[in-house]
Amino acid sequence: MIIYVEDKRRMEEAVSLSKKINATVVDIEPPKEELVVKYSKDKVALTADGMEMTGDFLRMVKRVEKDRWQHELLVKAARFKDQTEGLTLMDCTAGLGEDSLLLAAAGFNVKLFERNYVIAALLKSGLRRGQKIPELKSAILRMKVYEGNSIDELRRIKDGAGEVPDVIYLDPMFPGRQKSALIKKKFQLVHQLEGQNMDENDLIQAAIDVHPRKIVIKRPPKGPYLGGIKPGYSIEGKAVRFDCIIV
């Protein structure tokens, strides 16, 4: 992987990332077939073979309107009798953060954990740009990104070194579920970064051990229960199912 700094003012950020992932930093545009993290004036992007992926929340504007988000299955699964305001939620598999944005729009204070440093950089970039969109600003201010393995954080919380969240959200399906051929190609870029999947059994057990009020798990409609653990109930849609465990 190569880190390309198009805007020299972002060199410090790029060098910081390069140390985390052991990548080369250049200021001359690499060949298009290379897997590149590009730092430009206003964003961080992952590029390869003419494709580009960024953290971009602009298309979420309509979905975060109150008359829209309150009908989202994820929000229905996460809240308690319509209560969300002021509650804390830990998103253990943040990815590019769109689910977390919906939950923040609904009133949750969301901690987003992303173990891949490149994806975390895309996410942080998307959130910075999203704050400039008036319809998204209040929700984004309730979101905070943490780099690292959420299983380690859950174990730290279990040991009494952190605050127990009201809700823990798990989406181990990220990033390989989209139907669009173009989106599938784009997410192949992320697959190159992710390496081995997080151990699902360790993830669900670590979440249970923390004893939050609720665990919400995103699954394919016909998919097996995560870790073989049957939920208390599920909320199902045509394209996704949310399993809910009351601990």
Short mmCIF file of N, CA, C and O in Angstrom, two decimals, residues 56-140:
data_model
loop_
_atom_site.label_atom_id
_atom_site.label_comp_id
_atom_site.label_asym_id
_atom_site.label_seq_id
_atom_site.Cartn_x
_atom_site.Cartn_y
_atom_site.Cartn_z
N ASP A 56 -18.44 9.17 3.22
CA ASP A 56 -19.28 10.23 2.65
C ASP A 56 -20.70 10.07 3.18
O ASP A 56 -21.39 9.11 2.84
N PHE A 57 -21.13 11.02 4.00
CA PHE A 57 -22.45 10.94 4.63
C PHE A 57 -23.51 11.79 3.93
O PHE A 57 -24.65 11.85 4.40
N LEU A 58 -23.16 12.42 2.82
CA LEU A 58 -24.11 13.31 2.16
C LEU A 58 -25.39 12.58 1.78
O LEU A 58 -26.50 13.11 1.93
N ARG A 59 -25.25 11.34 1.32
CA ARG A 59 -26.45 10.60 0.88
C ARG A 59 -27.32 10.17 2.05
O ARG A 59 -28.41 9.63 1.85
N MET A 60 -26.86 10.41 3.28
CA MET A 60 -27.63 10.03 4.45
C MET A 60 -28.56 11.14 4.95
O MET A 60 -29.32 10.94 5.90
N VAL A 61 -28.49 12.30 4.32
CA VAL A 61 -29.24 13.47 4.81
C VAL A 61 -30.73 13.15 4.98
O VAL A 61 -31.33 13.45 6.03
N LYS A 62 -31.34 12.57 3.99
CA LYS A 62 -32.77 12.27 4.08
C LYS A 62 -33.08 11.25 5.16
O LYS A 62 -34.09 11.35 5.87
N ARG A 63 -32.20 10.26 5.32
CA ARG A 63 -32.47 9.18 6.27
C ARG A 63 -32.37 9.63 7.73
O ARG A 63 -32.93 8.98 8.61
N VAL A 64 -31.67 10.74 8.00
CA VAL A 64 -31.56 11.19 9.38
C VAL A 64 -32.66 12.18 9.77
O VAL A 64 -32.69 12.64 10.91
N GLU A 65 -33.55 12.50 8.86
CA GLU A 65 -34.70 13.32 9.23
C GLU A 65 -35.59 12.53 10.19
O GLU A 65 -35.75 11.31 10.05
N LYS A 66 -36.18 13.21 11.17
CA LYS A 66 -36.90 12.50 12.24
C LYS A 66 -38.02 11.63 11.70
O LYS A 66 -38.26 10.53 12.21
N ASP A 67 -38.73 12.10 10.70
CA ASP A 67 -39.82 11.28 10.18
C ASP A 67 -39.33 10.10 9.36
O ASP A 67 -40.13 9.27 8.92
N ARG A 68 -38.01 10.02 9.19
CA ARG A 68 -37.43 8.88 8.48
C ARG A 68 -36.70 7.96 9.44
O ARG A 68 -36.91 6.74 9.42
N TRP A 69 -35.81 8.52 10.31
CA TRP A 69 -35.00 7.63 11.15
C TRP A 69 -35.84 6.84 12.14
O TRP A 69 -35.49 5.73 12.53
N GLN A 70 -36.96 7.40 12.58
CA GLN A 70 -37.76 6.68 13.57
C GLN A 70 -38.42 5.43 12.99
O GLN A 70 -38.89 4.57 13.74
N HIS A 71 -38.39 5.30 11.66
CA HIS A 71 -38.92 4.10 11.02
C HIS A 71 -37.83 3.12 10.63
O HIS A 71 -38.13 2.04 10.11
N GLU A 72 -36.58 3.47 10.88
CA GLU A 72 -35.46 2.58 10.56
C GLU A 72 -35.49 1.36 11.50
O GLU A 72 -35.62 1.51 12.72
N LEU A 73 -35.34 0.17 10.93
CA LEU A 73 -35.36 -1.04 11.75
C LEU A 73 -34.25 -1.04 12.79
O LEU A 73 -34.44 -1.51 13.91
N LEU A 74 -33.08 -0.51 12.44
CA LEU A 74 -31.97 -0.48 13.38
C LEU A 74 -32.32 0.36 14.61
O LEU A 74 -32.05 -0.04 15.75
N VAL A 75 -32.93 1.51 14.39
CA VAL A 75 -33.31 2.37 15.51
C VAL A 75 -34.36 1.67 16.38
O VAL A 75 -34.28 1.70 17.61
N LYS A 76 -35.32 1.03 15.73
CA LYS A 76 -36.35 0.30 16.49
C LYS A 76 -35.72 -0.80 17.34
O LYS A 76 -36.16 -1.08 18.46
N ALA A 77 -34.69 -1.46 16.79
CA ALA A 77 -34.04 -2.54 17.51
C ALA A 77 -33.23 -2.02 18.69
O ALA A 77 -33.17 -2.66 19.75
N ALA A 78 -32.61 -0.86 18.55
CA ALA A 78 -31.67 -0.37 19.56
C ALA A 78 -32.34 0.37 20.72
O ALA A 78 -31.86 0.32 21.86
N ARG A 79 -33.46 1.02 20.47
CA ARG A 79 -34.02 1.87 21.51
C ARG A 79 -34.83 1.07 22.53
O ARG A 79 -35.16 -0.09 22.33
N PHE A 80 -35.19 1.74 23.64
CA PHE A 80 -35.98 1.14 24.71
C PHE A 80 -37.29 1.91 24.81
O PHE A 80 -37.31 3.06 25.25
N LYS A 81 -38.38 1.30 24.36
CA LYS A 81 -39.70 1.94 24.43
C LYS A 81 -39.62 3.38 23.96
O LYS A 81 -40.06 4.32 24.64
N ASP A 82 -39.02 3.56 22.79
CA ASP A 82 -38.86 4.86 22.14
C ASP A 82 -37.82 5.75 22.81
O ASP A 82 -37.64 6.90 22.43
N GLN A 83 -37.11 5.25 23.84
CA GLN A 83 -36.09 6.05 24.50
C GLN A 83 -34.73 5.85 23.84
O GLN A 83 -34.28 4.72 23.66
N THR A 84 -34.09 6.94 23.48
CA THR A 84 -32.72 6.90 22.96
C THR A 84 -31.89 8.06 23.49
O THR A 84 -30.69 7.93 23.66
N GLU A 85 -32.52 9.19 23.74
CA GLU A 85 -31.81 10.41 24.07
C GLU A 85 -30.92 10.23 25.29
O GLU A 85 -31.38 9.81 26.36
N GLY A 86 -29.63 10.51 25.11
CA GLY A 86 -28.70 10.46 26.22
C GLY A 86 -28.13 9.09 26.52
O GLY A 86 -27.23 8.96 27.35
N LEU A 87 -28.63 8.06 25.88
CA LEU A 87 -28.11 6.71 26.11
C LEU A 87 -26.79 6.53 25.34
O LEU A 87 -26.57 7.15 24.30
N THR A 88 -25.93 5.65 25.85
CA THR A 88 -24.66 5.40 25.18
C THR A 88 -24.73 4.11 24.38
O THR A 88 -25.34 3.12 24.83
N LEU A 89 -24.12 4.12 23.22
CA LEU A 89 -24.10 2.95 22.35
C LEU A 89 -22.68 2.75 21.84
O LEU A 89 -22.04 3.70 21.40
N MET A 90 -22.22 1.52 21.89
CA MET A 90 -20.88 1.18 21.39
C MET A 90 -21.04 0.39 20.11
O MET A 90 -21.59 -0.71 20.12
N ASP A 91 -20.58 0.96 19.01
CA ASP A 91 -20.57 0.27 17.72
C ASP A 91 -19.22 -0.42 17.59
O ASP A 91 -18.20 0.22 17.39
N CYS A 92 -19.24 -1.74 17.71
CA CYS A 92 -17.99 -2.50 17.77
C CYS A 92 -17.37 -2.76 16.40
O CYS A 92 -16.23 -3.21 16.32
N THR A 93 -18.12 -2.53 15.35
CA THR A 93 -17.66 -2.81 13.98
C THR A 93 -18.06 -1.63 13.10
O THR A 93 -18.90 -1.76 12.21
N ALA A 94 -17.46 -0.48 13.33
CA ALA A 94 -17.97 0.78 12.79
C ALA A 94 -17.94 0.88 11.28
O ALA A 94 -18.84 1.47 10.67
N GLY A 95 -16.90 0.33 10.62
CA GLY A 95 -16.82 0.47 9.17
C GLY A 95 -16.81 1.92 8.77
O GLY A 95 -16.07 2.73 9.33
N LEU A 96 -17.65 2.30 7.83
CA LEU A 96 -17.71 3.69 7.36
C LEU A 96 -18.78 4.50 8.07
O LEU A 96 -19.06 5.64 7.69
N GLY A 97 -19.41 3.92 9.10
CA GLY A 97 -20.17 4.70 10.06
C GLY A 97 -21.61 5.07 9.75
O GLY A 97 -22.22 5.83 10.50
N GLU A 98 -22.19 4.53 8.68
CA GLU A 98 -23.54 4.96 8.32
C GLU A 98 -24.58 4.50 9.35
O GLU A 98 -25.50 5.25 9.69
N ASP A 99 -24.45 3.28 9.86
CA ASP A 99 -25.39 2.83 10.88
C ASP A 99 -25.26 3.67 12.14
O ASP A 99 -26.26 4.04 12.77
N SER A 100 -24.04 3.99 12.51
CA SER A 100 -23.82 4.82 13.70
C SER A 100 -24.44 6.20 13.53
O SER A 100 -24.94 6.79 14.50
N LEU A 101 -24.41 6.73 12.32
CA LEU A 101 -25.01 8.04 12.08
C LEU A 101 -26.51 7.99 12.32
O LEU A 101 -27.08 8.90 12.94
N LEU A 102 -27.17 6.94 11.87
CA LEU A 102 -28.60 6.80 12.13
C LEU A 102 -28.89 6.75 13.63
O LEU A 102 -29.83 7.38 14.13
N LEU A 103 -28.06 6.00 14.35
CA LEU A 103 -28.27 5.85 15.79
C LEU A 103 -28.00 7.17 16.51
O LEU A 103 -28.70 7.52 17.47
N ALA A 104 -27.00 7.91 16.06
CA ALA A 104 -26.72 9.21 16.65
C ALA A 104 -27.85 10.20 16.35
O ALA A 104 -28.23 11.01 17.20
N ALA A 105 -28.40 10.13 15.14
CA ALA A 105 -29.53 10.99 14.78
C ALA A 105 -30.73 10.71 15.67
O ALA A 105 -31.52 11.60 15.98
N ALA A 106 -30.84 9.45 16.10
CA ALA A 106 -31.95 9.06 16.99
C ALA A 106 -31.71 9.48 18.43
O ALA A 106 -32.61 9.34 19.27
N GLY A 107 -30.53 9.97 18.76
CA GLY A 107 -30.26 10.48 20.09
C GLY A 107 -29.19 9.77 20.88
O GLY A 107 -28.79 10.23 21.96
N PHE A 108 -28.70 8.63 20.40
CA PHE A 108 -27.64 7.92 21.10
C PHE A 108 -26.33 8.70 21.05
O PHE A 108 -26.02 9.35 20.04
N ASN A 109 -25.55 8.60 22.12
CA ASN A 109 -24.15 9.01 22.09
C ASN A 109 -23.36 7.78 21.67
O ASN A 109 -23.32 6.79 22.39
N VAL A 110 -22.73 7.84 20.50
CA VAL A 110 -22.17 6.65 19.87
C VAL A 110 -20.65 6.65 19.91
O VAL A 110 -20.00 7.62 19.48
N LYS A 111 -20.09 5.56 20.42
CA LYS A 111 -18.65 5.32 20.35
C LYS A 111 -18.39 4.32 19.24
O LYS A 111 -18.88 3.20 19.29
N LEU A 112 -17.65 4.74 18.22
CA LEU A 112 -17.40 3.91 17.05
C LEU A 112 -16.00 3.30 17.14
O LEU A 112 -15.01 4.04 17.20
N PHE A 113 -15.93 1.98 17.14
CA PHE A 113 -14.64 1.30 17.18
C PHE A 113 -14.34 0.68 15.81
O PHE A 113 -15.15 -0.08 15.28
N GLU A 114 -13.18 1.02 15.28
CA GLU A 114 -12.74 0.47 14.00
C GLU A 114 -11.29 0.03 14.14
O GLU A 114 -10.42 0.83 14.47
N ARG A 115 -11.06 -1.25 13.91
CA ARG A 115 -9.71 -1.79 14.14
C ARG A 115 -8.76 -1.55 12.98
O ARG A 115 -7.55 -1.63 13.15
N ASN A 116 -9.29 -1.27 11.78
CA ASN A 116 -8.41 -1.04 10.64
C ASN A 116 -8.10 0.45 10.53
O ASN A 116 -9.00 1.29 10.42
N TYR A 117 -6.83 0.78 10.55
CA TYR A 117 -6.42 2.18 10.60
C TYR A 117 -6.81 2.95 9.35
O TYR A 117 -7.13 4.14 9.42
N VAL A 118 -6.79 2.30 8.19
CA VAL A 118 -7.16 3.00 6.96
C VAL A 118 -8.66 3.31 6.95
O VAL A 118 -9.07 4.43 6.63
N ILE A 119 -9.47 2.32 7.30
CA ILE A 119 -10.91 2.56 7.35
C ILE A 119 -11.23 3.63 8.38
O ILE A 119 -12.10 4.49 8.16
N ALA A 120 -10.54 3.60 9.51
CA ALA A 120 -10.75 4.63 10.53
C ALA A 120 -10.41 6.02 9.97
O ALA A 120 -11.11 7.00 10.27
N ALA A 121 -9.37 6.11 9.15
CA ALA A 121 -9.01 7.40 8.54
C ALA A 121 -10.10 7.87 7.58
O ALA A 121 -10.44 9.06 7.55
N LEU A 122 -10.66 6.95 6.80
CA LEU A 122 -11.76 7.31 5.90
C LEU A 122 -12.97 7.78 6.70
O LEU A 122 -13.65 8.75 6.34
N LEU A 123 -13.25 7.06 7.79
CA LEU A 123 -14.39 7.39 8.64
C LEU A 123 -14.22 8.78 9.27
O LEU A 123 -15.15 9.60 9.23
N LYS A 124 -13.06 9.04 9.83
CA LYS A 124 -12.82 10.35 10.46
C LYS A 124 -12.93 11.47 9.43
O LYS A 124 -13.49 12.54 9.72
N SER A 125 -12.41 11.23 8.24
CA SER A 125 -12.50 12.23 7.18
C SER A 125 -13.95 12.50 6.82
O SER A 125 -14.37 13.65 6.64
N GLY A 126 -14.74 11.42 6.71
CA GLY A 126 -16.16 11.58 6.39
C GLY A 126 -16.90 12.36 7.46
O GLY A 126 -17.76 13.20 7.15
N LEU A 127 -16.58 12.12 8.71
CA LEU A 127 -17.24 12.83 9.81
C LEU A 127 -16.86 14.30 9.81
O LEU A 127 -17.71 15.16 10.07
N ARG A 128 -15.59 14.61 9.54
CA ARG A 128 -15.18 16.02 9.48
C ARG A 128 -15.95 16.77 8.40
O ARG A 128 -16.43 17.88 8.62
N ARG A 129 -16.07 16.14 7.24
CA ARG A 129 -16.80 16.80 6.16
C ARG A 129 -18.30 16.84 6.45
O ARG A 129 -18.99 17.79 6.11
N GLY A 130 -18.79 15.79 7.12
CA GLY A 130 -20.21 15.73 7.45
C GLY A 130 -20.64 16.83 8.41
O GLY A 130 -21.79 17.28 8.37
N GLN A 131 -19.72 17.26 9.28
CA GLN A 131 -20.07 18.33 10.23
C GLN A 131 -20.41 19.63 9.53
O GLN A 131 -21.06 20.51 10.10
N LYS A 132 -19.96 19.77 8.28
CA LYS A 132 -20.24 20.99 7.54
C LYS A 132 -21.63 20.98 6.90
O LYS A 132 -22.05 21.97 6.31
N ILE A 133 -22.31 19.82 6.99
CA ILE A 133 -23.66 19.71 6.44
C ILE A 133 -24.65 19.96 7.57
O ILE A 133 -24.70 19.20 8.54
N PRO A 134 -25.41 21.05 7.53
CA PRO A 134 -26.26 21.44 8.66
C PRO A 134 -27.18 20.32 9.16
O PRO A 134 -27.37 20.17 10.36
N GLU A 135 -27.72 19.55 8.24
CA GLU A 135 -28.67 18.49 8.64
C GLU A 135 -28.00 17.35 9.40
O GLU A 135 -28.68 16.56 10.07
N LEU A 136 -26.68 17.25 9.32
CA LEU A 136 -25.96 16.14 9.93
C LEU A 136 -25.17 16.54 11.17
O LEU A 136 -24.80 15.67 11.97
N LYS A 137 -24.91 17.82 11.34
CA LYS A 137 -23.96 18.27 12.35
C LYS A 137 -24.31 17.80 13.75
O LYS A 137 -23.45 17.28 14.48
N SER A 138 -25.56 17.95 14.18
CA SER A 138 -25.92 17.61 15.56
C SER A 138 -25.72 16.12 15.83
O SER A 138 -25.27 15.73 16.91
N ALA A 139 -26.03 15.28 14.83
CA ALA A 139 -25.83 13.84 15.01
C ALA A 139 -24.34 13.51 15.06
O ALA A 139 -23.90 12.72 15.92
N ILE A 140 -23.57 14.09 14.17
CA ILE A 140 -22.14 13.78 14.12
C ILE A 140 -21.42 14.21 15.39
O ILE A 140 -20.47 13.54 15.83
#
